Structures are given as C-alpha cells and as structure tokens.
Short mmCIF file of C-alpha atoms in Angstrom, two decimals:
data_model
loop_
_atom_site.label_atom_id
_atom_site.label_comp_id
_atom_site.label_asym_id
_atom_site.label_seq_id
_atom_site.Cartn_x
_atom_site.Cartn_y
_atom_site.Cartn_z
CA MET A 261 89.34 55.68 -2.48
CA PRO A 262 87.55 52.49 -2.18
CA PRO A 263 84.70 52.55 0.80
CA SER A 264 86.69 50.21 2.87
CA ALA A 265 89.84 52.49 2.92
CA ALA A 266 87.58 55.50 3.52
CA ARG A 267 85.83 53.76 6.67
CA PHE A 268 89.24 52.60 7.94
CA ALA A 269 90.54 56.49 7.67
CA ALA A 270 87.51 57.75 9.55
CA ILE A 271 88.10 55.02 12.58
CA ALA A 272 91.45 55.91 12.80
CA LEU A 273 90.95 59.82 12.96
CA SER A 274 88.39 58.89 15.62
CA VAL A 275 90.78 57.11 17.64
CA THR A 276 93.32 59.81 17.22
CA LEU A 277 90.89 62.53 18.42
CA PHE A 278 89.89 60.26 21.52
CA VAL A 279 93.17 59.50 22.68
CA SER A 280 94.04 63.26 22.48
CA VAL A 281 91.09 64.11 24.50
CA LEU A 282 91.85 61.71 27.15
CA ALA A 283 95.60 62.26 27.33
CA PRO A 284 95.53 64.88 29.91
CA PHE A 285 93.60 62.39 32.14
CA LEU A 286 95.67 59.44 31.44
CA ALA A 287 98.94 60.84 31.95
CA GLY A 288 101.46 60.15 34.65
CA PRO A 289 101.66 61.42 38.19
CA ALA A 290 102.32 64.98 36.71
CA ALA A 291 98.87 65.41 35.76
CA ALA A 292 96.85 64.10 38.78
CA ASN A 293 93.26 65.00 39.79
CA ILE A 294 92.92 66.19 43.19
CA THR A 295 89.60 65.19 44.94
CA GLY A 296 87.98 65.83 48.27
CA GLU A 297 85.39 67.82 50.14
CA PRO A 298 84.98 69.90 53.41
CA ASP A 299 83.61 68.29 56.68
CA ILE A 300 81.74 70.86 58.75
CA SER A 301 80.57 70.33 62.06
CA LEU A 302 79.19 72.76 65.04
CA THR A 303 80.05 72.91 68.61
CA ILE A 304 79.28 74.99 71.55
CA ALA A 305 81.57 75.22 74.51
CA ASP A 306 79.20 76.38 77.05
CA ASN A 307 75.56 75.27 76.41
CA ARG A 308 73.99 75.56 79.43
CA VAL A 309 71.13 78.01 80.14
CA ASP A 310 68.26 78.92 82.54
CA ALA A 311 64.71 79.24 81.82
CA GLY A 312 63.64 82.84 81.23
CA GLU A 313 67.11 83.69 80.30
CA THR A 314 68.20 85.69 77.14
CA THR A 315 71.79 84.81 76.37
CA THR A 316 74.21 84.58 73.55
CA LEU A 317 75.55 81.22 72.33
CA GLU A 318 78.78 81.07 70.83
CA VAL A 319 79.04 78.52 68.15
CA SER A 320 82.50 77.17 66.54
CA VAL A 321 82.32 76.41 62.86
CA VAL A 322 84.81 73.51 62.56
CA ASN A 323 86.18 72.26 59.34
CA ARG A 324 87.94 68.78 59.15
CA GLY A 325 88.37 68.63 55.49
CA GLU A 326 88.61 65.01 53.68
CA LEU A 327 91.10 64.67 51.21
CA ASP A 328 90.30 61.57 48.75
CA SER A 329 93.13 61.87 46.17
CA GLY A 330 95.98 64.68 46.73
CA SER A 331 98.51 66.11 44.62
CA ASP A 332 101.47 63.93 43.40
CA VAL A 333 103.69 67.03 43.23
CA GLY A 334 102.74 68.44 46.70
CA ASN A 335 100.55 71.32 45.33
CA ALA A 336 99.08 72.21 48.83
CA GLN A 337 97.14 75.18 47.44
CA ALA A 338 95.23 72.86 45.03
CA GLU A 339 94.58 70.43 47.92
CA GLN A 340 93.30 73.20 50.06
CA ARG A 341 90.95 74.33 47.32
CA VAL A 342 89.00 71.13 47.54
CA THR A 343 88.72 71.02 51.41
CA THR A 344 87.89 74.66 51.97
CA ALA A 345 84.03 75.82 52.49
CA ARG A 346 83.60 79.07 50.74
CA GLY A 347 81.06 81.59 51.52
CA LEU A 348 79.70 79.50 54.62
CA THR A 349 76.62 80.80 55.98
CA LEU A 350 74.48 79.68 59.18
CA THR A 351 70.76 80.15 59.57
CA PRO A 352 69.39 79.12 63.01
CA ARG A 353 65.69 78.25 63.60
CA ASP A 354 63.56 78.18 66.66
CA SER A 355 63.12 75.04 68.72
CA GLY A 356 60.68 74.33 71.42
CA PRO A 357 61.04 76.65 74.44
CA ILE A 358 64.04 78.32 72.64
CA THR A 359 63.40 81.47 70.26
CA VAL A 360 66.41 82.40 68.35
CA HIS A 361 66.69 86.47 67.51
CA THR A 362 69.60 86.19 65.31
CA ASN A 363 69.14 85.75 61.48
CA THR A 364 71.52 84.36 58.76
CA GLN A 365 75.18 84.82 59.60
CA ALA A 366 77.85 84.98 56.90
CA VAL A 367 80.92 83.41 58.27
CA GLY A 368 83.15 83.58 55.00
CA ASN A 369 85.61 80.95 54.00
CA VAL A 370 86.48 78.13 56.45
CA PRO A 371 89.71 76.47 55.26
CA ASP A 372 90.56 72.82 56.55
CA GLY A 373 91.71 72.52 60.31
CA GLU A 374 90.14 76.06 61.23
CA ALA A 375 87.47 76.80 63.83
CA ILE A 376 85.45 80.12 63.34
CA PRO A 377 83.06 81.50 66.05
CA ALA A 378 79.78 82.66 65.41
CA ARG A 379 77.30 84.17 67.90
CA PHE A 380 73.52 83.65 68.21
CA GLU A 381 71.13 85.51 70.85
CA ILE A 382 68.45 83.28 72.16
CA THR A 383 65.62 83.41 74.72
CA VAL A 384 64.61 80.42 76.97
CA ASP A 385 60.87 80.48 77.75
CA GLU A 386 60.14 81.11 81.46
CA ASP A 387 58.21 77.90 81.61
CA ALA A 388 60.63 75.72 79.81
CA ASP A 389 61.28 72.20 81.44
CA PRO A 390 64.80 71.30 82.41
CA GLY A 391 66.50 68.95 79.67
CA THR A 392 68.25 69.03 76.57
CA TYR A 393 66.90 70.87 73.37
CA ARG A 394 68.40 70.42 69.73
CA ILE A 395 68.54 73.85 67.90
CA PRO A 396 68.56 73.06 63.93
CA ILE A 397 71.14 75.21 62.09
CA ASP A 398 71.32 75.34 58.13
CA VAL A 399 74.70 75.44 56.90
CA GLY A 400 75.39 76.33 53.35
CA TYR A 401 78.48 76.79 51.32
CA LYS A 402 80.40 76.20 48.20
CA TYR A 403 83.41 74.05 47.59
CA SER A 404 85.48 72.20 44.67
CA PRO A 405 85.36 68.51 44.85
CA PHE A 406 87.85 68.10 41.74
CA VAL A 407 90.85 70.00 40.71
CA SER A 408 93.05 69.22 37.91
CA GLU A 409 96.45 69.88 38.07
CA ARG A 410 96.60 70.25 34.33
CA ALA A 411 94.79 72.87 32.19
CA SER A 412 95.50 75.48 34.39
CA HIS A 413 94.09 74.03 37.59
CA SER A 414 90.65 73.48 35.82
CA GLN A 415 87.88 72.48 38.72
CA ARG A 416 84.36 71.54 39.54
CA ASN A 417 82.43 73.91 41.87
CA GLU A 418 79.56 72.67 43.62
CA VAL A 419 76.82 74.23 46.56
CA ARG A 420 76.18 72.06 49.55
CA SER A 421 73.55 72.57 52.05
CA ARG A 422 73.12 70.65 55.56
CA THR A 423 71.23 71.10 58.49
CA LYS A 424 73.06 70.41 61.74
CA ASN A 425 71.87 70.47 65.19
CA VAL A 426 73.48 72.04 68.34
CA ARG A 427 72.42 70.76 71.79
CA VAL A 428 71.37 73.11 74.48
CA VAL A 429 70.75 72.27 78.07
CA VAL A 430 68.22 74.07 80.24
CA ASP A 431 69.27 73.54 83.87
CA GLU A 432 67.09 73.01 86.55
CA GLU A 433 65.61 75.90 88.65
CA ASP A 434 68.39 77.76 90.48
CA ASN A 435 68.74 77.47 94.35
CA PHE A 436 70.34 80.89 94.49
CA GLU A 437 69.21 84.59 93.47
CA ILE A 438 71.63 87.33 93.15
CA THR A 439 70.29 90.37 95.06
CA GLY A 440 73.03 92.99 94.84
CA VAL A 441 76.54 93.68 93.33
CA GLU A 442 78.69 96.37 94.75
CA SER A 443 82.24 97.54 93.52
CA THR A 444 84.79 99.52 95.28
CA ALA A 445 87.40 99.33 92.57
CA GLU A 446 88.06 102.45 90.60
CA SER A 447 89.20 102.81 86.94
CA GLY A 448 92.84 102.10 87.15
CA SER A 449 92.88 100.81 90.54
CA ASP A 450 92.26 97.93 92.85
CA GLY A 451 89.27 97.20 95.13
CA TRP A 452 86.70 94.60 96.08
CA VAL A 453 83.70 93.17 94.00
CA ALA A 454 80.93 92.02 96.37
CA VAL A 455 78.07 90.00 95.25
CA THR A 456 75.14 89.18 97.49
CA PHE A 457 73.13 85.64 97.19
CA GLU A 458 69.97 84.42 98.42
CA HIS A 459 69.23 80.73 98.90
CA THR A 460 65.87 80.62 97.40
CA GLY A 461 65.55 76.79 97.17
CA ASP A 462 64.18 74.54 99.80
CA ARG A 463 67.09 72.18 100.36
CA THR A 464 70.31 72.80 102.27
CA VAL A 465 73.44 73.02 99.93
CA ASP A 466 76.99 72.20 101.36
CA ASP A 467 80.57 72.70 100.18
CA THR A 468 79.32 75.84 98.19
CA THR A 469 81.75 77.61 96.04
CA VAL A 470 81.41 80.66 93.48
CA GLU A 471 83.82 80.99 90.63
CA PHE A 472 84.16 84.42 89.02
CA GLN A 473 85.23 84.90 85.39
CA SER A 474 85.58 88.06 83.43
CA ARG A 475 84.51 88.52 80.04
CA SER A 476 86.12 91.39 79.35
CA SER A 477 90.16 92.50 79.62
CA GLY A 478 88.76 95.47 81.18
CA LEU A 479 87.95 93.61 84.50
CA ARG A 480 90.29 91.48 86.21
CA PHE A 481 89.79 89.30 89.42
CA GLY A 482 93.06 88.94 91.78
CA GLY A 483 95.28 89.49 88.75
CA SER A 484 93.66 87.02 86.44
CA ASP A 485 90.49 86.67 84.63
CA ARG A 486 89.05 84.25 87.24
CA THR A 487 88.84 83.69 90.75
CA THR A 488 86.96 81.28 93.35
CA ALA A 489 85.23 82.35 96.61
CA TYR A 490 83.91 79.66 99.28
CA LEU A 491 80.40 79.96 100.84
CA GLY A 492 80.29 76.64 102.74
CA THR A 493 77.10 75.43 103.80
CA VAL A 494 73.95 77.49 103.15
CA GLU A 495 70.39 77.27 104.60
CA PRO A 496 67.30 77.98 102.71
CA GLY A 497 66.31 81.53 103.29
CA ASP A 498 70.01 82.66 104.01
CA ARG A 499 71.70 85.59 102.41
CA ARG A 500 75.58 85.53 101.76
CA THR A 501 77.98 88.19 100.59
CA VAL A 502 81.11 86.99 99.04
CA ARG A 503 83.85 89.56 98.26
CA VAL A 504 86.81 89.11 95.75
CA GLU A 505 89.53 91.32 94.54
CA GLY A 506 88.84 93.30 91.49
CA ALA A 507 90.74 95.75 89.55
CA PHE A 508 89.56 97.76 86.44
CA SER A 509 91.68 98.95 83.73
CA GLU A 510 92.92 102.68 83.16
CA ASP A 511 90.76 102.99 80.33
CA ALA A 512 87.60 101.45 81.78
CA ARG A 513 84.58 103.28 81.48
CA SER A 514 81.43 103.94 83.79
CA ARG A 515 79.55 101.08 82.13
CA ASP A 516 78.75 97.32 83.30
CA TYR A 517 81.53 94.79 82.57
CA ALA A 518 79.94 91.20 82.22
CA ALA A 519 81.10 88.48 84.64
CA ASP A 520 80.16 84.88 84.82
CA LEU A 521 79.23 83.44 88.07
CA ALA A 522 79.25 79.61 88.51
CA LEU A 523 78.03 78.29 91.79
CA ASN A 524 78.70 74.55 92.61
CA TYR A 525 77.23 72.73 95.86
CA ASP A 526 76.32 69.61 97.00
CA GLU A 527 72.42 69.43 97.38
CA ARG A 528 71.64 67.43 100.24
CA GLY A 529 69.50 64.38 99.06
CA GLY A 530 70.98 64.76 95.73
CA ASP A 531 74.21 65.00 93.50
CA ARG A 532 76.46 67.79 93.42
CA THR A 533 75.17 70.09 91.02
CA GLY A 534 75.66 73.72 89.81
CA GLU A 535 74.14 76.90 88.39
CA ARG A 536 75.36 80.00 86.49
CA HIS A 537 74.65 83.48 86.61
CA VAL A 538 75.87 86.63 84.75
CA VAL A 539 76.19 89.92 86.51
CA GLY A 540 77.41 93.49 85.43
CA VAL A 541 80.19 94.78 87.37
CA GLU A 542 80.64 98.83 87.30
CA PRO A 543 83.73 100.68 88.00
CA GLU A 544 83.22 102.78 91.40
CA ALA A 545 82.92 106.25 90.06
CA ASP A 546 86.15 108.22 90.54
CA GLN A 547 86.61 110.18 93.99
CA THR A 548 86.77 113.66 92.82
CA PHE A 549 87.51 116.87 94.66
CA ALA A 550 86.96 120.40 93.81
CA PHE A 551 88.66 123.67 94.80
CA GLU A 552 86.18 126.45 94.87
CA ASN A 553 85.86 130.25 96.17
CA VAL A 554 89.51 130.73 95.26
CA ASP A 555 91.14 133.97 96.29
CA SER A 556 94.64 135.45 96.39
CA THR A 557 96.72 138.23 97.42
CA LEU A 558 99.76 137.90 94.81
CA ARG A 559 102.14 140.57 94.21
CA VAL A 560 105.53 140.90 92.59
CA ALA A 561 108.33 140.93 95.25
CA GLN A 562 106.22 140.33 98.17
CA ASP A 563 104.59 137.24 100.12
CA GLY A 564 100.86 136.69 99.40
CA THR A 565 98.15 134.06 100.14
CA VAL A 566 96.19 131.88 98.12
CA ARG A 567 92.89 130.64 99.73
CA GLY A 568 90.25 128.41 98.70
CA THR A 569 87.57 125.82 99.86
CA VAL A 570 88.49 122.02 99.19
CA VAL A 571 85.20 120.01 98.51
CA ASN A 572 84.62 116.25 98.56
CA GLU A 573 82.51 115.60 95.56
CA GLY A 574 82.12 112.03 96.55
CA PRO A 575 80.87 109.32 95.83
CA ASN A 576 82.65 108.20 99.21
CA GLU A 577 84.14 109.52 102.29
CA ALA A 578 87.69 110.31 101.88
CA ARG A 579 90.13 109.61 104.81
CA ASN A 580 93.36 111.37 105.98
CA VAL A 581 93.00 113.82 103.11
CA VAL A 582 96.12 115.86 101.98
CA VAL A 583 95.76 118.70 99.49
CA THR A 584 99.10 120.07 97.88
CA LEU A 585 99.51 123.37 95.98
CA SER A 586 102.14 123.43 93.05
CA PRO A 587 103.53 126.57 91.88
CA PRO A 588 103.54 127.43 88.15
CA GLY A 589 107.10 128.38 87.84
CA GLN A 590 110.63 129.04 89.52
CA ASN A 591 109.77 132.80 90.42
CA VAL A 592 106.75 131.34 92.51
CA ARG A 593 107.21 129.58 95.42
CA VAL A 594 104.68 127.93 97.91
CA LEU A 595 106.17 128.10 101.38
CA GLU A 596 104.13 125.39 102.84
CA PRO A 597 102.64 123.35 100.08
CA GLU A 598 100.84 120.68 101.78
CA VAL A 599 97.86 121.04 104.03
CA ALA A 600 96.31 117.92 106.04
CA VAL A 601 92.44 118.25 106.08
CA GLY A 602 91.51 114.87 107.80
CA ASP A 603 88.66 113.05 106.99
CA LEU A 604 85.98 114.46 104.53
CA ASP A 605 82.45 112.82 103.95
CA ALA A 606 80.92 112.93 100.62
CA GLY A 607 79.79 116.83 99.87
CA GLU A 608 81.76 118.08 103.07
CA ARG A 609 84.09 121.15 102.50
CA VAL A 610 86.79 122.68 104.30
CA ASP A 611 88.83 126.06 103.86
CA VAL A 612 92.58 126.12 103.31
CA ALA A 613 95.37 128.70 102.61
CA PHE A 614 98.78 128.66 101.34
CA ASP A 615 101.61 131.17 101.74
CA VAL A 616 103.07 132.01 98.41
CA GLU A 617 106.31 133.93 97.74
CA ILE A 618 106.58 135.88 94.47
CA SER A 619 110.40 136.77 93.56
CA SER A 620 111.09 140.38 92.33
CA ALA A 621 112.13 138.61 89.23
CA ALA A 622 108.58 137.63 88.64
CA ARG A 623 106.42 139.20 85.71
CA ALA A 624 102.95 140.33 86.83
CA GLY A 625 100.20 138.42 84.83
CA PRO A 626 97.88 135.27 85.47
CA ARG A 627 99.46 131.95 86.66
CA GLN A 628 98.15 128.34 86.61
CA PHE A 629 98.34 126.66 89.75
CA THR A 630 97.60 122.95 90.60
CA ILE A 631 95.81 121.32 93.64
CA SER A 632 96.61 117.63 93.98
CA THR A 633 94.73 115.55 96.49
CA GLU A 634 95.73 112.25 98.15
CA TYR A 635 93.45 110.12 100.36
CA GLU A 636 92.67 106.80 101.85
CA ASN A 637 89.50 105.07 100.37
CA LEU A 638 87.40 102.90 102.50
CA ASP A 639 89.63 99.94 101.89
CA GLY A 640 92.59 101.68 103.53
CA ASP A 641 94.36 102.10 100.18
CA THR A 642 96.08 105.58 99.37
CA GLN A 643 94.58 106.87 96.35
CA ARG A 644 95.06 110.16 94.37
CA ALA A 645 92.29 112.06 92.72
CA ASP A 646 92.71 113.85 89.50
CA ASP A 647 94.50 117.31 89.81
CA VAL A 648 92.71 120.59 89.88
CA ARG A 649 94.00 123.61 87.82
CA PHE A 650 92.83 127.03 88.50
CA ARG A 651 94.28 130.56 87.52
CA GLN A 652 95.23 133.19 89.64
CA THR A 653 96.78 136.95 88.72
CA VAL A 654 100.00 138.14 90.09
CA GLU A 655 99.80 141.98 90.45
CA PRO A 656 102.52 144.24 89.55
CA ARG A 657 104.88 145.34 92.19
CA ARG A 658 104.07 147.66 94.63
CA ASP A 659 105.95 149.42 97.32
CA VAL A 660 104.78 148.68 100.97
CA PHE A 661 104.83 152.47 101.78
CA THR A 662 104.64 155.58 99.98
CA VAL A 663 106.82 158.32 100.86
CA GLU A 664 106.39 161.83 100.06
CA PRO A 665 108.19 165.13 101.42
CA VAL A 666 105.72 167.51 103.34
CA ASN A 667 108.47 170.05 104.41
CA ALA A 668 111.87 169.06 102.96
CA THR A 669 113.94 172.32 102.49
CA VAL A 670 117.42 173.00 104.22
CA THR A 671 119.39 176.21 104.24
CA ALA A 672 122.98 176.10 103.02
CA GLY A 673 125.22 176.14 105.95
CA GLY A 674 122.32 175.51 108.16
CA SER A 675 120.32 172.68 109.78
CA ASP A 676 116.50 172.24 109.56
CA ARG A 677 113.67 169.81 110.49
CA ILE A 678 112.36 168.14 107.71
CA VAL A 679 108.80 166.14 107.72
CA LEU A 680 108.11 162.91 105.51
CA ALA A 681 104.43 161.59 104.96
CA VAL A 682 104.58 157.82 105.15
CA THR A 683 101.44 155.98 103.97
CA ASN A 684 100.66 152.00 104.41
CA ASN A 685 100.13 150.49 100.84
CA GLU A 686 99.37 146.90 102.31
CA ASP A 687 95.92 145.39 102.74
CA GLU A 688 96.94 144.64 106.52
CA THR A 689 97.99 146.56 109.46
CA VAL A 690 101.69 146.71 110.10
CA THR A 691 103.24 147.55 113.60
CA ASP A 692 106.64 148.74 114.92
CA VAL A 693 107.33 150.67 112.08
CA SER A 694 111.03 152.19 112.25
CA ALA A 695 112.27 154.50 109.58
CA LYS A 696 116.14 155.36 109.13
CA VAL A 697 117.43 158.14 106.99
CA PHE A 698 120.61 158.18 105.21
CA ALA A 699 122.25 161.29 103.37
CA SER A 700 125.43 162.07 101.45
CA SER A 701 127.53 165.15 100.91
CA PRO A 702 126.75 167.83 100.73
CA LEU A 703 123.79 166.60 102.97
CA SER A 704 124.33 165.03 106.46
CA VAL A 705 121.54 163.84 109.10
CA SER A 706 121.93 164.58 112.67
CA ASP A 707 118.57 163.06 113.73
CA ASP A 708 118.25 160.02 111.43
CA GLU A 709 115.49 157.59 112.92
CA ALA A 710 111.67 157.77 113.71
CA PHE A 711 109.09 155.20 114.85
CA VAL A 712 105.40 154.50 114.37
CA ASP A 713 103.73 152.11 116.63
CA GLU A 714 100.93 151.07 113.98
CA LEU A 715 99.85 151.86 110.53
CA GLU A 716 96.48 150.58 109.23
CA PRO A 717 95.91 149.75 105.46
CA GLY A 718 95.91 153.31 103.92
CA GLU A 719 96.73 155.31 107.04
CA THR A 720 99.53 158.04 106.78
CA ALA A 721 101.76 159.30 109.49
CA GLU A 722 104.34 162.04 109.25
CA LEU A 723 107.76 161.40 110.47
CA ALA A 724 110.59 164.34 111.25
CA PHE A 725 114.29 164.15 110.66
CA ARG A 726 116.97 166.90 111.17
CA VAL A 727 118.93 167.42 108.09
CA SER A 728 121.98 169.89 107.45
CA ALA A 729 123.24 171.26 104.52
CA ALA A 730 126.99 172.34 103.85
CA GLY A 731 127.51 175.94 103.35
CA SER A 732 128.94 175.17 99.79
CA ALA A 733 125.88 173.47 98.82
CA MET A 734 124.18 174.57 95.48
CA GLN A 735 120.65 175.79 95.56
CA LYS A 736 119.04 172.61 94.06
CA ASP A 737 117.50 169.22 94.99
CA TYR A 738 119.42 166.65 96.65
CA PRO A 739 118.33 162.85 97.59
CA ILE A 740 118.23 161.14 100.84
CA SER A 741 117.35 157.59 101.18
CA VAL A 742 114.90 155.97 103.86
CA ASP A 743 114.48 152.49 104.92
CA PHE A 744 111.74 151.01 106.95
CA GLN A 745 111.69 147.84 109.10
CA TYR A 746 108.07 146.62 110.30
CA VAL A 747 106.28 143.58 111.68
CA ASP A 748 103.35 142.15 109.47
CA GLU A 749 100.06 140.59 110.45
CA ASP A 750 101.82 137.01 110.79
CA GLY A 751 104.50 138.33 113.12
CA GLU A 752 107.02 138.34 110.54
CA THR A 753 109.63 141.17 110.65
CA ARG A 754 110.50 142.53 107.38
CA LEU A 755 112.95 145.17 105.60
CA THR A 756 111.78 147.34 102.94
CA ASP A 757 114.00 148.37 100.07
CA SER A 758 115.26 152.10 100.11
CA TYR A 759 113.09 154.84 99.14
CA ARG A 760 114.74 158.18 97.58
CA VAL A 761 113.06 161.41 98.50
CA PRO A 762 114.40 164.82 97.27
CA VAL A 763 115.70 167.51 99.67
CA GLY A 764 115.73 171.00 98.64
CA VAL A 765 118.69 173.43 99.44
CA GLU A 766 118.03 177.16 99.85
CA GLU A 767 120.46 179.93 99.46
CA LYS A 768 121.45 181.35 103.06
CA SER A 769 120.37 184.93 103.60
CA GLY A 770 123.05 188.03 104.04
CA GLY A 771 121.35 190.29 106.66
CA LEU A 772 120.20 193.78 106.05
CA PHE A 773 122.66 194.83 103.39
CA GLY A 774 123.72 191.48 102.58
CA SER A 775 122.09 191.58 99.00
CA ILE A 776 124.16 194.88 98.12
CA GLY A 777 127.34 194.29 100.15
CA PRO A 778 129.48 192.92 97.76
CA VAL A 779 129.11 195.87 95.29
CA ILE A 780 129.66 198.90 97.94
CA PRO A 781 133.21 199.97 98.23
CA ALA A 782 134.73 199.64 101.82
CA GLY A 783 135.10 203.18 102.34
CA LEU A 784 131.59 204.06 101.86
CA VAL A 785 130.58 201.41 103.88
CA ALA A 786 132.48 203.02 106.60
CA LEU A 787 131.02 206.31 106.05
CA GLY A 788 127.74 204.98 105.88
CA LEU A 789 127.73 203.13 109.26
CA ALA A 790 129.40 205.72 111.18
CA PRO A 791 126.01 207.34 112.07
CA LEU A 792 124.37 204.01 112.65
CA ALA A 793 126.75 203.24 115.14
CA SER A 794 126.09 206.36 117.40
CA ILE A 795 122.31 205.78 116.98
CA ALA A 796 122.90 202.19 118.26
CA PHE A 797 125.24 203.23 121.06
CA ARG A 798 122.35 205.68 122.12
CA TYR A 799 119.59 202.78 121.99
CA ARG A 800 121.49 200.84 124.09
CA ARG A 801 122.08 203.67 126.76
CA ARG A 802 118.38 203.98 126.99
#
C-alpha cells in the first residue's frame, strides 16, 4: 500500500474511534447528562441565651439543592443523586465567650428539600457581654455533581467542606430570678404548677406576662403544651407567684420535666423586652395509704370482723377520706363496706373495722381482700389512691356451742331427767341463751326448754330436760335435737343449727322375781306365794 493510502486509512480509523467514544455524549435526549449540587444552610429557631447559661442549641440542617441540568426522561432518582448531600457531618468550634461541648456529629444523608435537626450543648461565660456572636460550624459531605443516564448511570463523586456560621444572641441581664417551683399535679392527674419570681432589676416593669411551654409530652399546661399567665406591674424587689393548670401523663415518672418560661414586659424608660428561663417541674409524689395491724375473726358459716389501721403516708393532707373493703368472692360479704374516716394529716393513722359474713358454702383458707381509698386533695379534687391488698385466713367451720350428755339415760316406759353440758365456743360472751329440745318416737319430751342468762367464752352450763321413753322402746341410744337462740355482743339475736345428742334407753326392772317370773309355772307361783301372804298379813297387823 502506498504511504499516502496508509496515512489515509490511519486517519479514518482514528476518526471512527473518536466518534464512537463521543457518541454516548453526542446522542439525543435519551442520553442526557444530569448536573447539579446540594446547597446546605444552617438555621437556629431559638438562638437567645443568657450569660452563665448552659443550654442546648437545636440547629436545622437544610438542603435546597440546585439542579443545573435535569433528566430529559424524568429520571427523578438520578436527579436526586446529584442534589443529595451524603454522609454529612457537623463540627462546631468555640467562639468568644461561648464554649461548645459537643464534638463532630454525623447527620447522614440530607436529600434536597429536607431539614434534619442536630443538637449542640454550649456554655456562655458568666461575664459575657450582651450581643450577637457567631459560632463557626464546619460542614462536610459527599455529592455527585455529574450523573450520566447512559452507561448504567455513571457518575462523578466529590467531597466538599465548608464553614458556616450560626448566630447566637446573649441577652442582657435578667430582671427576674426564679426562687421556687412547686407542683400539686400527680402522675395521671390535674393540678397546679406554681412558679415564684423575684424582680432583681432596678426598674419597674409593666404589662408583664409569663408564657409556659412544655418540652415534653409528659407535661401539659391547661390541656395544651403552652399557656400564659399575667403578672402586670412589678416593682424592683417584688416577689410574685403565678399558678397555671398543669397535668402529667399516666406514665410520668418522678423526675423533672423541662418547661420554658418566657417573660415579656415593658421596662420603664426602655422598650418592650423579654427574658427566658428553663425550669424543671416534677410530678407531686403520689398520695399513698397503708393498711397496717390487720386482724380478723373470720370463720365459715359465721359473721366475723376485719380490723386494721389506715395510715396516710403523705406527702400531703388528705381530706374527707373514705376507705372501702372489697371481698375476695361471692361467699364472702362485707356488710358495710365503706368507712368515712374524715381528714388525715400526713403520717396520721386511724383504726377501722368491717363486719364480714362468711357463708356456709365457703371453704376455709386464705383470702385476698382489697382496701381502696378515696380522698380530696388540697385543690378539692377527688382522687383515688392505689389499692392496698392483704390476706386474711378464713377458719374452718366451728359450732357456736359444744353439747355433751352428762346424764342422758331413760327407762323404757318411764320418764327421767337428763342433763346436757353446753359450752360457749365463741370468742365473745353470749347472753339470753335459750335451748329447746325435740324428740321423736319412741322418745318424747315433757319439759323441753332451758335458759342461761350469760355464757362467757369457754364457759360451760348444765341444762336439764325431762324425757320419756315408750314401753316398747328397745335398749339402745336414740337421738334428740337441741336448738339455741342467743344474743351476741353486738346485740344481734341469732339462731344456731340443730345439735344431735344420744339418749340411752334402759330396760325396765321386773321387781323381786321379775327376772325369773316368766319361767315359773302358775301353780308353783301360787303355792310359793301362800306362806308369804300370811307373813305380809301379820306384818301389817303389827
């Protein structure tokens, strides 16, 4: 091939290769290149601080991305890639009287149109002059300024680092000092939050307002996260207390819940100004009650008593206290479940008693009772304290009296006096004890009632009755029944169940020859009795 032809061929090949390389970039809309970059700014919603204050600044990282050339086919994902700041970090630095305690924070990816919060803790020097200060913050991130829609979205990555400033305003010295925070609101209830201010400045202030704003969902003011109270005119040296409605959530714990206080006022000789304070509001400790020294006399099929001591464990006085005893089941009934004990100071105690009826269907054993307490707090609102649960034992069934026979035999065909020993098994003295005996054939009772005016616990009395047995009664034990009616220590008249007592029937005696009479012939009897008849006749004549 001539040299000129060879050079021509080489040039043609180079052009072909060059065109093939540039073809993707010279193509039509389907092969567009997307270019742009993030645009990061830092803002602080509340940038006012006080000299000597340690606080947390909340900085918002905002990205308003700039898109220089977008996708011709509407590829939003590729467009977002060039405007997103990836792996963004913030590194704050000290500035003048402001010391930053927070090191580098990793914020992460910040897409176009989003604002992501970051927090920095700072301390302002005690002697810081009022004014505006800039805190420099180094911002670093990665981004892709170029993305190709061809060649599997090829892109170029870059790292950018910029220093941005946020402004912090150190307010002038406050006119007010907070000297006390009290709260009467308990967890899960409403109450008052009271804050006491002292005017430490040297100028009278007018039209003073205080805005409360909670920083937590656990604390609310008047059903909202904020409320405002009015103080009016305050002279130097004055001390004022403002009260606002406050409420804590059910799961609020015993710790301080932060609230921002913004005071705004007209300072005489100056413009309207304001100052900020942060206070911690702690839920009032729950009012609690204890039930101590518990004792009971509970027994199956009897009435008993549950006694104990109600103790107000504080922290406050409780007014119009009512305690209620709840039984453990259907077979246990509290006859009068409520006892009103009146007002109780913190630490004060009072004895209470409840009458309890145990049915005959109940089983012996331990039972769990519940004491609930309602009261009025210092604001006059009705509250209910946590229930107190305790166990008491129901003893097995025991008869009121023990009945034992002392002399209980009757001759067949005759009538005899029987004696029964009656013992009081109760733990209390019973009075007006009436006993009545019942019998069935072959026994009968002619004198069936007896009376004892009083029986102390464990005391025994003997009661006598007259019982007859039919002549046909066999020699063995027959049952009689005896019932008792009595009056207990509470003045209640009660009737017992029936007691069964054995009565023995003895065979009737036959006289001098009664034991052999049936086996002697009638003639022999007549012969044997003739001499005896003359003897008896002579005895009567003497």
